[in-house]
Short mmCIF file of C-alpha atoms in Angstrom, two decimals:
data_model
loop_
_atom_site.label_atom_id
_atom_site.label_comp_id
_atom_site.label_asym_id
_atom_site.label_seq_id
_atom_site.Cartn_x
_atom_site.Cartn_y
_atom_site.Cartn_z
CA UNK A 1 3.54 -23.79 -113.62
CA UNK A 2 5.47 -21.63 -110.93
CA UNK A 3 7.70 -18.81 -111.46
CA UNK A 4 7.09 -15.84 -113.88
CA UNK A 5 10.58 -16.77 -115.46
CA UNK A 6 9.18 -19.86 -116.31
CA UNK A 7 5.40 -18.17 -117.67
CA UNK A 8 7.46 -15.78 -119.75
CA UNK A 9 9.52 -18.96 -121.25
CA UNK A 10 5.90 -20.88 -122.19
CA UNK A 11 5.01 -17.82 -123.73
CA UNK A 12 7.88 -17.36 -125.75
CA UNK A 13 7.78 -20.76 -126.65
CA UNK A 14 3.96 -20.61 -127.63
CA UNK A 15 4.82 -17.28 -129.68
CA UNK A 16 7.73 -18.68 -131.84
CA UNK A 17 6.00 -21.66 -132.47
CA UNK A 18 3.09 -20.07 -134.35
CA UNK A 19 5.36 -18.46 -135.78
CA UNK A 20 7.61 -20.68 -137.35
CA UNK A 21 5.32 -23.72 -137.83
CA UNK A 22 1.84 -24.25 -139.16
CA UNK A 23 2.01 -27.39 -136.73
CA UNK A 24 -0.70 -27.52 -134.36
CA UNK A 25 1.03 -27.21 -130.77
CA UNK A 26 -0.22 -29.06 -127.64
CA UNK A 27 0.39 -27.43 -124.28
CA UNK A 28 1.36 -30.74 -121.90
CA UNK A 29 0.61 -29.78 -118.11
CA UNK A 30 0.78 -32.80 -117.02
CA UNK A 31 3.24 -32.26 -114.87
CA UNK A 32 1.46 -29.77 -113.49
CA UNK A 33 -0.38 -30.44 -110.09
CA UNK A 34 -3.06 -27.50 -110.07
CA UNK A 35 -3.31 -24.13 -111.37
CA UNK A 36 -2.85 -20.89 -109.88
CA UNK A 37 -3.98 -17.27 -110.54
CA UNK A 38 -0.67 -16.63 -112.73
CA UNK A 39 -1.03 -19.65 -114.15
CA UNK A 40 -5.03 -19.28 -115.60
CA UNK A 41 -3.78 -15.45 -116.77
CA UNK A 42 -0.84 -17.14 -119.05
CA UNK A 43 -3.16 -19.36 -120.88
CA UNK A 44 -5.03 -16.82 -121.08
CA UNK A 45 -2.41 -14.71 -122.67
CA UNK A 46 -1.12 -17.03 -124.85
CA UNK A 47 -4.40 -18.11 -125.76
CA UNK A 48 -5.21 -14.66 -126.79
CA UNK A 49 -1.74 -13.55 -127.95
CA UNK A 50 -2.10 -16.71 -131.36
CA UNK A 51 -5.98 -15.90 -131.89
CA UNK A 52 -5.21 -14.52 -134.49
CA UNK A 53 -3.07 -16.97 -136.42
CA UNK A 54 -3.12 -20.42 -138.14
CA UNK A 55 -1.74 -22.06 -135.25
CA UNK A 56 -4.18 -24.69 -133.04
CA UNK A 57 -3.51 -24.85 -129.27
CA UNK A 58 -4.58 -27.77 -127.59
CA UNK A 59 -3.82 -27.85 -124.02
CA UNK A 60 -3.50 -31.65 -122.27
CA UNK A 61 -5.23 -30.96 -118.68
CA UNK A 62 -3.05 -33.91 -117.24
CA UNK A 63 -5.43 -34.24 -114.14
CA UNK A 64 -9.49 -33.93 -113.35
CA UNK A 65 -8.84 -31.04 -111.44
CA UNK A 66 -6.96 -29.08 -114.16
CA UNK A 67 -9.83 -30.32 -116.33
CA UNK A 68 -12.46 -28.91 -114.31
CA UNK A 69 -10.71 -25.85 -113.53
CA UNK A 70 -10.29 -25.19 -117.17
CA UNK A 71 -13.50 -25.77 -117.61
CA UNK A 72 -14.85 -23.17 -114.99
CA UNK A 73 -12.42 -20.32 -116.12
CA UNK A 74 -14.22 -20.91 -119.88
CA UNK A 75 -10.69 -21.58 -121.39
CA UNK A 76 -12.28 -24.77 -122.24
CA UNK A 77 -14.40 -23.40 -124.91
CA UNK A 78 -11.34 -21.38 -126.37
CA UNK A 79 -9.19 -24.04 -126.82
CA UNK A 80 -9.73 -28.36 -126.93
CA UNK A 81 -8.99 -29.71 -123.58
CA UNK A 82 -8.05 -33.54 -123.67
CA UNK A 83 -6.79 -35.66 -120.53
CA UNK A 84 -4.21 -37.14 -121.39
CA UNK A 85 -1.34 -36.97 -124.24
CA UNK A 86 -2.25 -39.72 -125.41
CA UNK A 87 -6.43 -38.62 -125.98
CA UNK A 88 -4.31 -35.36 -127.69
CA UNK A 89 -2.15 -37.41 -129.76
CA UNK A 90 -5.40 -40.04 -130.94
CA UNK A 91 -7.08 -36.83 -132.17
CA UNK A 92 -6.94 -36.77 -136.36
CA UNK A 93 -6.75 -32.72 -136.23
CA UNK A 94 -3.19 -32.80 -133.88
CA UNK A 95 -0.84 -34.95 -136.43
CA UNK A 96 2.71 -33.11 -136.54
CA UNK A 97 2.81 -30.85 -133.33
CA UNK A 98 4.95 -29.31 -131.25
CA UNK A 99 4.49 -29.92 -127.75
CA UNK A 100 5.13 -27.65 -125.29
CA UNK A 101 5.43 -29.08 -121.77
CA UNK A 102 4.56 -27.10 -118.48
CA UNK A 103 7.10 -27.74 -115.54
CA UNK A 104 5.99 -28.88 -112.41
CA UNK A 105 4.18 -26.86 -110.16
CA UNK A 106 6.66 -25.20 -107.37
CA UNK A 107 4.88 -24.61 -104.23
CA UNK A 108 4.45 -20.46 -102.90
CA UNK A 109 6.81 -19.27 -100.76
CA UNK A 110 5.57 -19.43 -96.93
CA UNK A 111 5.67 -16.53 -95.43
CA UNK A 112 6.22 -15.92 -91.78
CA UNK A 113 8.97 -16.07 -89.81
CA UNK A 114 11.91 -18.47 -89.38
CA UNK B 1 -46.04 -46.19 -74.40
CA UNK B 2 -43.01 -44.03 -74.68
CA UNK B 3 -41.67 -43.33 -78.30
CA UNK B 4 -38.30 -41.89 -78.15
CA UNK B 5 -36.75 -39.59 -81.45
CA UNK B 6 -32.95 -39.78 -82.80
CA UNK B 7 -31.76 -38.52 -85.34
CA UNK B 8 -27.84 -39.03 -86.49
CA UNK B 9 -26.40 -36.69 -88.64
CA UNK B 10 -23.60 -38.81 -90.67
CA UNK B 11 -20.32 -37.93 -91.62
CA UNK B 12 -18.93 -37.70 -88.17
CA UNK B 13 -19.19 -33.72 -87.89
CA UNK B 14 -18.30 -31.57 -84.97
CA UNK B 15 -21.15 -31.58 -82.53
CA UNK B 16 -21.27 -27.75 -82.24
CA UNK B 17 -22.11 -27.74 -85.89
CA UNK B 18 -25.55 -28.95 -85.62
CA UNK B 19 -26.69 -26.03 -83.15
CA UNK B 20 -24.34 -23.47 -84.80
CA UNK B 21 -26.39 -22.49 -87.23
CA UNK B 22 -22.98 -22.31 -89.42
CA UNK B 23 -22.19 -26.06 -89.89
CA UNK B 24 -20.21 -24.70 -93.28
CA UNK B 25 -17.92 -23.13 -90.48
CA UNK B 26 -16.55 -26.67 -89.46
CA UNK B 27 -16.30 -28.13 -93.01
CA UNK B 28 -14.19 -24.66 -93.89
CA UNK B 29 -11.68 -25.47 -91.57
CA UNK B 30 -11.52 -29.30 -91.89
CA UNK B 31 -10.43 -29.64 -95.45
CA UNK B 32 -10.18 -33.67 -96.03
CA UNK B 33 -13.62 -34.23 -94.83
CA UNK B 34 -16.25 -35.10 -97.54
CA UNK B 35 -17.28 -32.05 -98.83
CA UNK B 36 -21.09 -32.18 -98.83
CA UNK B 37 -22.76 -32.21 -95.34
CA UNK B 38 -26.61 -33.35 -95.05
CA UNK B 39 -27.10 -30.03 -93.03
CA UNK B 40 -26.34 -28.09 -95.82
CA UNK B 41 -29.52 -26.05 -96.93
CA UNK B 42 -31.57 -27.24 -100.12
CA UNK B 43 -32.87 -24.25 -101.49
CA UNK B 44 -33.21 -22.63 -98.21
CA UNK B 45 -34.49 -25.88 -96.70
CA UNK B 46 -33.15 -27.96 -93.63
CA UNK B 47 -33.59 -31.59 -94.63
CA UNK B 48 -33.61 -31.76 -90.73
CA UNK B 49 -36.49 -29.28 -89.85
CA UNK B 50 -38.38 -31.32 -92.48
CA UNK B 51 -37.71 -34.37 -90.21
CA UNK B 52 -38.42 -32.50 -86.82
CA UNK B 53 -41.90 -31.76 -88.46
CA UNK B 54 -43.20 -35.40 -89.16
CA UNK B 55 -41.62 -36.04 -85.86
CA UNK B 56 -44.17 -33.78 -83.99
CA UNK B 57 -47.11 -35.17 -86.28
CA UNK B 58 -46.53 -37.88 -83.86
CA UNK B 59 -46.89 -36.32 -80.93
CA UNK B 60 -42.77 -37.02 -79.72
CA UNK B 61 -42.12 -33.46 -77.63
CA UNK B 62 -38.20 -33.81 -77.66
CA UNK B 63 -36.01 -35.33 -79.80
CA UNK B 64 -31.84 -36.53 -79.69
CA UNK B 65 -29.60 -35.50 -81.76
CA UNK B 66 -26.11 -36.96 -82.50
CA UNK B 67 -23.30 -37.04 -85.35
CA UNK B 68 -21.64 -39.78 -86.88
CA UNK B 69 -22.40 -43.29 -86.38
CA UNK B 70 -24.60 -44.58 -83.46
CA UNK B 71 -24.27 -47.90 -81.72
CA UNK B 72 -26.82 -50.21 -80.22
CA UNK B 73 -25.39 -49.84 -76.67
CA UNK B 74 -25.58 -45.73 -77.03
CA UNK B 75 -29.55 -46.20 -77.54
CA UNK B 76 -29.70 -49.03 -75.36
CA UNK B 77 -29.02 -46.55 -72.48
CA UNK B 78 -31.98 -44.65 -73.38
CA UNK B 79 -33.96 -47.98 -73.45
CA UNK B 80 -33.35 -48.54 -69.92
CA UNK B 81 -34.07 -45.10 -69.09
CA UNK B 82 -37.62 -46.29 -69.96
CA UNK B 83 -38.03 -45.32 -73.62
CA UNK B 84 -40.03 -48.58 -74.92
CA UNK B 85 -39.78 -47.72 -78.60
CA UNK B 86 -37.17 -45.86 -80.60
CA UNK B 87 -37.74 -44.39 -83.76
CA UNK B 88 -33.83 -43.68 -85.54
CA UNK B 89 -33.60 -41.58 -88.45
CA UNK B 90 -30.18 -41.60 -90.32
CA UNK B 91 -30.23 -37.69 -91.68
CA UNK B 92 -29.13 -39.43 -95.28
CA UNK B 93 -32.44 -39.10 -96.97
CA UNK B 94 -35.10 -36.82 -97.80
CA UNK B 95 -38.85 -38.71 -97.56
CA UNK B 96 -42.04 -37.29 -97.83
CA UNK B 97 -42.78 -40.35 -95.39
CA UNK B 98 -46.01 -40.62 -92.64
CA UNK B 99 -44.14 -41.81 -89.51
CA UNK B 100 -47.43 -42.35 -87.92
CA UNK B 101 -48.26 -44.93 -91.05
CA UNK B 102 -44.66 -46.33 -90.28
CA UNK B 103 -45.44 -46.62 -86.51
CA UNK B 104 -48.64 -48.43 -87.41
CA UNK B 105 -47.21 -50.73 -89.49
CA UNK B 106 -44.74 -51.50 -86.83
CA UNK B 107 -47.40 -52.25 -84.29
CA UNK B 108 -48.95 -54.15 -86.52
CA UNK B 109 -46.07 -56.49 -87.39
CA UNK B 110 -45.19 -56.64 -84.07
CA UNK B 111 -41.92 -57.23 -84.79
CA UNK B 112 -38.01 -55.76 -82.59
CA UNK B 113 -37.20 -53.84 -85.39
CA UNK B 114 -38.93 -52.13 -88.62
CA UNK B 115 -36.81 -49.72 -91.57
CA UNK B 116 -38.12 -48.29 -94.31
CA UNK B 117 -37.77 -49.07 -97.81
CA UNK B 118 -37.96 -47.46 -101.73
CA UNK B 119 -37.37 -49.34 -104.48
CA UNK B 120 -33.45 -48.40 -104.12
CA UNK B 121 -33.57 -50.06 -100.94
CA UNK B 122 -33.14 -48.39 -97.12
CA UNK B 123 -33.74 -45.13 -96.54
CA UNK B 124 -32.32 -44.82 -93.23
CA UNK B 125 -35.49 -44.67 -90.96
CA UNK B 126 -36.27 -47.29 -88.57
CA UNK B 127 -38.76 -48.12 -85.60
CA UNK B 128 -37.26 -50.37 -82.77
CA UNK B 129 -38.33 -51.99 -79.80
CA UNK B 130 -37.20 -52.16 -76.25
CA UNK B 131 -36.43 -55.54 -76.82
CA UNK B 132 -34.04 -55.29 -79.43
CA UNK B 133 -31.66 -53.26 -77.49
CA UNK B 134 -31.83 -55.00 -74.11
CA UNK B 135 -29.26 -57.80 -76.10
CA UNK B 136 -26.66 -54.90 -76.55
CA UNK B 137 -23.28 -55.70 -78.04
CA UNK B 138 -20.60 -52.52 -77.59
CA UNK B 139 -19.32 -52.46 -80.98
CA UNK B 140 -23.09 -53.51 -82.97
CA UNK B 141 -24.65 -51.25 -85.10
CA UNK B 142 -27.78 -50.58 -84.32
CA UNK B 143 -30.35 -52.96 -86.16
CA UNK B 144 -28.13 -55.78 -86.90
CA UNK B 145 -28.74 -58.29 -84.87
CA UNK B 146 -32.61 -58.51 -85.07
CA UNK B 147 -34.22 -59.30 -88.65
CA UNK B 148 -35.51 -56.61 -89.87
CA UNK B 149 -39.41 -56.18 -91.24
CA UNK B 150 -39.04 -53.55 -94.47
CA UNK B 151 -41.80 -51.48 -94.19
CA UNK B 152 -42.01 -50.32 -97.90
CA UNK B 153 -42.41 -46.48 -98.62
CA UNK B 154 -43.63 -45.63 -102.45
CA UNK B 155 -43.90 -42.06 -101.99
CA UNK B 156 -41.19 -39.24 -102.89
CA UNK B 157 -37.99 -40.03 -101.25
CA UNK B 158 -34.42 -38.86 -101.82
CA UNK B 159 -30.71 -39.80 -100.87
CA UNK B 160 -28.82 -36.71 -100.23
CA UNK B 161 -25.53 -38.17 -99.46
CA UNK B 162 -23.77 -36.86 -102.75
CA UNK B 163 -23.42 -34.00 -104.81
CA UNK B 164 -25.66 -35.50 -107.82
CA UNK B 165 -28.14 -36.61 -105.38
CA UNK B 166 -28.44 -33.26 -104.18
CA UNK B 167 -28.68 -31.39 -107.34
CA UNK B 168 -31.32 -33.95 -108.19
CA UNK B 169 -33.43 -32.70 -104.92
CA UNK B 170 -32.74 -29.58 -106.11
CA UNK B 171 -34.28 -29.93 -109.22
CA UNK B 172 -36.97 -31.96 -107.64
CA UNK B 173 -37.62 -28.91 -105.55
CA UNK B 174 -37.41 -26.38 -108.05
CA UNK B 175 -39.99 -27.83 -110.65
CA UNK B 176 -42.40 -28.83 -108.19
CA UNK B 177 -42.03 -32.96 -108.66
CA UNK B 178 -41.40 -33.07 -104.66
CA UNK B 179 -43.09 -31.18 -101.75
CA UNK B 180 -40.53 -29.03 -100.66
CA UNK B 181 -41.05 -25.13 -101.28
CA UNK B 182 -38.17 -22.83 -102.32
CA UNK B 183 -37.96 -20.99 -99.07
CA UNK B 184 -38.17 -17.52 -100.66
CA UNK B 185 -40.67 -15.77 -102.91
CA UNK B 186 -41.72 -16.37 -106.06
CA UNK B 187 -40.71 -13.91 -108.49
CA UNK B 188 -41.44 -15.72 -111.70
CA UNK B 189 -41.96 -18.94 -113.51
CA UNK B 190 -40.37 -21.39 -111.05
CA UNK B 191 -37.84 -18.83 -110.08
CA UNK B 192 -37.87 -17.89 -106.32
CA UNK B 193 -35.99 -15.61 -103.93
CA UNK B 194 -34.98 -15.37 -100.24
CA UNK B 195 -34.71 -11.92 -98.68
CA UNK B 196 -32.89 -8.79 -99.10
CA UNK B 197 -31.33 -10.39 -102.35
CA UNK B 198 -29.19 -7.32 -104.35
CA UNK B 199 -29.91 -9.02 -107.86
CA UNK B 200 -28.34 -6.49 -110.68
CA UNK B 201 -30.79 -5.20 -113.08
CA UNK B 202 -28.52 -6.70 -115.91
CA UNK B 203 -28.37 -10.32 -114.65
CA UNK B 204 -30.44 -12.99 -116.24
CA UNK B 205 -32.49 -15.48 -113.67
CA UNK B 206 -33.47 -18.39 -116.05
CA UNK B 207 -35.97 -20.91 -113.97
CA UNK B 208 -36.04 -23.19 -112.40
CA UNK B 209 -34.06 -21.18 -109.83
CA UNK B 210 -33.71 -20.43 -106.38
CA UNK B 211 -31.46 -17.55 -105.06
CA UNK B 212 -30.88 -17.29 -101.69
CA UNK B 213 -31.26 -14.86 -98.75
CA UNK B 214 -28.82 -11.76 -98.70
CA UNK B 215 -27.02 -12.94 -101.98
CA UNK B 216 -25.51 -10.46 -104.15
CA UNK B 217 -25.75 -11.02 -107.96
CA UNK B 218 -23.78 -8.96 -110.05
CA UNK B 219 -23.51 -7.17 -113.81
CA UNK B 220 -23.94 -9.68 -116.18
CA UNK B 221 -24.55 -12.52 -114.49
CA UNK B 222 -27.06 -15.70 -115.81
CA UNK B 223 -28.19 -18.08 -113.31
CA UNK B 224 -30.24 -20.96 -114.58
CA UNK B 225 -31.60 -23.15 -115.22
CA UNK B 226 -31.57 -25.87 -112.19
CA UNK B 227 -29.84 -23.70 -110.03
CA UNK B 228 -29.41 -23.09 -106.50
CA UNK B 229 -27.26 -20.18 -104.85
CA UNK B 230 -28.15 -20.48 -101.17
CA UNK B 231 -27.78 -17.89 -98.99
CA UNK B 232 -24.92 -15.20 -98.13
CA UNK B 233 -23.24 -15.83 -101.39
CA UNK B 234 -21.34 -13.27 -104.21
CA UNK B 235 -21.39 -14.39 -107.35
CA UNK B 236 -19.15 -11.88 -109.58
CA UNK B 237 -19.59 -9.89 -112.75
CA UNK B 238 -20.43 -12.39 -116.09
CA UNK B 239 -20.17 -15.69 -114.29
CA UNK B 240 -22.77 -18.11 -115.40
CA UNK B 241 -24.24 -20.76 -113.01
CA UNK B 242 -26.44 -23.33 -114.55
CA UNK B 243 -27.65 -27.05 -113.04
CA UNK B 244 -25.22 -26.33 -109.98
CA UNK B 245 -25.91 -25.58 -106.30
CA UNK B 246 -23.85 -23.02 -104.78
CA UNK B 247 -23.82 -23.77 -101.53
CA UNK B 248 -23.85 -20.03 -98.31
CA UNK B 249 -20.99 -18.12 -98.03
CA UNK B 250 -19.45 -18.81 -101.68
CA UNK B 251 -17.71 -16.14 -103.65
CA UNK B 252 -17.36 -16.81 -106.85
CA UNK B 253 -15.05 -14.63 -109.04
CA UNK B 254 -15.98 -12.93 -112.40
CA UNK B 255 -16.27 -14.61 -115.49
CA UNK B 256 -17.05 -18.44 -114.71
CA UNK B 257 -18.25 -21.14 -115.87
CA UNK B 258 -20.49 -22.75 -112.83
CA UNK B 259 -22.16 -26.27 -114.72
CA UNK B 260 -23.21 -29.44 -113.44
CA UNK B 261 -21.30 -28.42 -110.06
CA UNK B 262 -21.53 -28.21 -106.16
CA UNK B 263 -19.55 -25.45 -105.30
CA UNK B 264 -18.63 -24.63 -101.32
CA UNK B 265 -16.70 -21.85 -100.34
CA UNK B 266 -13.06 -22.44 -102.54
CA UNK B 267 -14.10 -26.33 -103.45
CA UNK B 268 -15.88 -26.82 -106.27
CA UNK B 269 -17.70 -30.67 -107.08
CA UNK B 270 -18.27 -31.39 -110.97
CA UNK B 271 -20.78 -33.90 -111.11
CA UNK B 272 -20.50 -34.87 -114.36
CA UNK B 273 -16.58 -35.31 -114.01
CA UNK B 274 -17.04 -36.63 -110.36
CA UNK B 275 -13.75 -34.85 -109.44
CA UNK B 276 -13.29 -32.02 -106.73
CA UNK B 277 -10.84 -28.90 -107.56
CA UNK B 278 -10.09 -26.09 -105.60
CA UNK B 279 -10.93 -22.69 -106.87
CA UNK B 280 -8.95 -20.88 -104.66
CA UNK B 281 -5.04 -20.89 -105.89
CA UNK B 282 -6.49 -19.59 -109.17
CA UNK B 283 -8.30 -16.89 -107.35
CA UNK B 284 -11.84 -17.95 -108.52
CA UNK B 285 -13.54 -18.59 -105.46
CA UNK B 286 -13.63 -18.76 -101.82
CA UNK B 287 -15.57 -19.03 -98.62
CA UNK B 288 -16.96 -15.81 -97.28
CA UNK B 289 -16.23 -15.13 -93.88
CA UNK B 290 -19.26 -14.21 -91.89
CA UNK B 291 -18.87 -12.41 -88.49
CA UNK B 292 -20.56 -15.74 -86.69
CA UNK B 293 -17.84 -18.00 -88.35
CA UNK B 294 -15.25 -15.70 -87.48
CA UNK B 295 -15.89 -16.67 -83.65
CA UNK B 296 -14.98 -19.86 -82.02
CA UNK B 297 -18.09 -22.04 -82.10
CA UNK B 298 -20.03 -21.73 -78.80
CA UNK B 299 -21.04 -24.02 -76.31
CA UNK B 300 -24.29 -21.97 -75.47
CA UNK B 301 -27.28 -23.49 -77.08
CA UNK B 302 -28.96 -21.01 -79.97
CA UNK B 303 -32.06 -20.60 -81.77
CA UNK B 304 -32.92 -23.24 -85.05
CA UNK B 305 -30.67 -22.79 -88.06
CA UNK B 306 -33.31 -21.92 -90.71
CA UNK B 307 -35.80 -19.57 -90.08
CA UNK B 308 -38.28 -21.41 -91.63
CA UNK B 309 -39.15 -22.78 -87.51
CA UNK B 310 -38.44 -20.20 -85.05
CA UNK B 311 -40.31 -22.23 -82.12
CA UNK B 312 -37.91 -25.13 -81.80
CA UNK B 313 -35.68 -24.43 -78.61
CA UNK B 314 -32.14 -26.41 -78.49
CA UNK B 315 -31.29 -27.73 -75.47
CA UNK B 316 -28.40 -29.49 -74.20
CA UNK B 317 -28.72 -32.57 -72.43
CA UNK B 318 -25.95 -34.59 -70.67
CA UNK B 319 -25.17 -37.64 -72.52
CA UNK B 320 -26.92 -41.17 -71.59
CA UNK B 321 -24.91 -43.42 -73.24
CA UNK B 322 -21.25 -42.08 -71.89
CA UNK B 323 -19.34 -42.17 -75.53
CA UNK B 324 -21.95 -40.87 -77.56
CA UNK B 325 -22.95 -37.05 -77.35
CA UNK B 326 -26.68 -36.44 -77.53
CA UNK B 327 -28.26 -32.98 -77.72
CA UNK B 328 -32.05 -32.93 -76.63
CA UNK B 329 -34.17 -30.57 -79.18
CA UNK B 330 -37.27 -29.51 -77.73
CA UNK B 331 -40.02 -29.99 -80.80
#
């Protein structure tokens, strides 16, 4: 994930999906090198935001390090974590879902000076 | 009969970080080097003061010190400087081992060259002759050429050269199944800590633990079982740290899940998923800048790392072998 443009469009995406479908909905970031501060606060968010409805996240770590660090923040235990889309996909409790894919991670801005 | 004393420190680290008491300092700032360094404490322990002891059970006053790898040419110079027999210890392993039983057995066989054996196979301690060296090649290890006599050690011994095998000491050390001793106090049932620890009144210690001098546990923290936060560390409000080793100078921010990890400063080793990640674009760890590391590591020779020896007096000693950087420890 980078910009907060692009947080507030996962969100919104996450949001009208559990609203409009019963389908479970299976955040992809594999394209998604490592996560940042932002990043862990919007799963967070989300996470939090369909608690309360019918709607199963399942988030697709797309790398060990994503796995681990989803692990160590706990989301882990809100949410299944699986590898890969295909592991996601092979799981009998996913069938019709929406996936929602993560963009690519867009390095921070160095700051100093030119 | 002069015995001489080396010990290598693998992993090629900077020379300064053996006598800097800080070797974290160097791994902080070289981030592609393997993360785990053998001179890393275990629960408050230097795997290398433990060595420096059975050293002096055999009567050796001084011993070298180096990093990375050694060749047989480097301690062929100190062959010809008279040293008849050289015992090498590769600072890989933890072994509860009786040199002087190893030097016996050496004189015994009578034989160039003599390492030492478990049931995994070397341990990375071995007795050689003047005579093996006097045949140096440049580019030769140092006990390849001469056959080598195992000398077969069944008591406790441990590779530290990963992050499982290290959290395996730890446990080791922590339930008693090994001789090393939490360096701390006791406090409860196989929980121990260091000094001046600022442990909240609301966090849970589950043992086997060992918390480190000058650590700061916060509200509503649980550490334990098998775990190990060395020295100098935070660890934040809620996190949870169990069958890890947090290794000095680690924050770690609120909330966490620490399990079946090594974490070091911002990097953060799950042994179970054998995969490093780094906790510190998500904010949820990072090293801890002491005032020492904040200064350019000296070239003036300091007192031992761990306070657990305050007699041993570093020295530095001009290099006999020309390449290779020795630094003479007065035992």
């Amino acid at each position: 994930m980078s910009s907060s443009a692009q947080r507030r469009a996962l969100r919104k995406e996450l949001l009208n999906a559990s609203r409009t479908s019963a389908s479970p909905v299976v955040v992809d970031m594999s394209g998604c090198n490592t996560l940042n501060h932002d990043d862990v606060d919007c799963l967070l968010e989300c996470i939090a935001e369909v608690a309360g409805r019918d709607t199963l996240v399942l988030l697709v770590a797309g790398s060990p390090a994503n796995r681990v660090l989803l692990e160590v923040t706990r989301i882990g235990s809100l949410v299944p974590v699986f590898n890969s889309m295909q592991e996601a996909l092979a799981d009998p409790q996913v069938g019709d879902s929406i996936t929602l894919k993560v963009p690519q991670t867009i390095p921070s801005p160095q700051v100093g000076s030119a | 009969m002069e015995l001489g004393a080396f010990v290598v420190v693998p992993g090629g680290e900077d020379f300064t970080a053996i006598h800097e008491v800080q070797p974290d300092v160097v791994a902080a700032s070289q981030h592609s080097r393997a993360m785990y360094s053998s001179r890393k404490p275990i629960v408050g322990n230097d795997v290398l003061q433990s060595w420096m002891q059975r050293i002096r059970k055999l009567g050796v006053q001084s011993l070298w010190l180096t990093s990375g790898s050694v060749t047989r040419s480097a301690l062929g110079a100190f062959a010809r400087q008279g040293i008849e027999r050289l015992l090498v210890i590769k600072l890989s392993s933890y072994a509860e081992m009786d040199l002087t039983d190893l030097f016996r057995f050496h004189c015994e066989r009578r034989h160039p060259v003599t390492e030492a054996h478990d049931s995994h196979g070397e341990l990375g301690v071995s007795l050689l002759d003047n005579l093996a060296l006097r045949a140096d090649g440049e580019n030769s290890s140092a006990t390849t050429k001469f056959e080598q006599v195992p000398y077969q050690f069944n008591g406790y011994a441990k590779r530290i050269s990963s992050a499982t095998e290290r959290q395996e000491l730890v446990g080791d050390a922590l339930t008693g199944a090994c001789a090393m001793q939490p360096f701390g106090k006791q406090i409860g049932d196989q929980v121990w800590i260091g000094e001046d620890v600022n442990l909240d009144s609301s966090a849970r210690i589950i043992g086997p633990t060992y918390i480190g001098a000058r650590t700061t546990v916060r509200a509503g923290v649980t550490i334990g079982p098998f775990a190990s936060v060395e020295r100098d560390c935070i660890v934040d409000c809620g996190t949870t740290v169990e069958r890890s080793t947090v290794l000095p100078h680690t924050y770690l921010a609120p909330g966490l899940l620490i399990r079946q990890g090594l974490v070091d400063g911002s990097r953060f080793e799950h042994l179970g998923f054998g995969t490093v990640a780094d906790l510190q674009p998500a904010g949820l760890g990072s090293r801890i800048l002491s005032r020492k590391s904040r200064v350019q590591p000296s070239k003036t020779p300091t007192t031992s790392p761990l306070p657990a020896d305050s007699n041993l007096v570093w020295e530095f000693a001009g290099s006999s072998s020309g390449s290779q950087a020795w630094l003479q420890v007065q035992l």
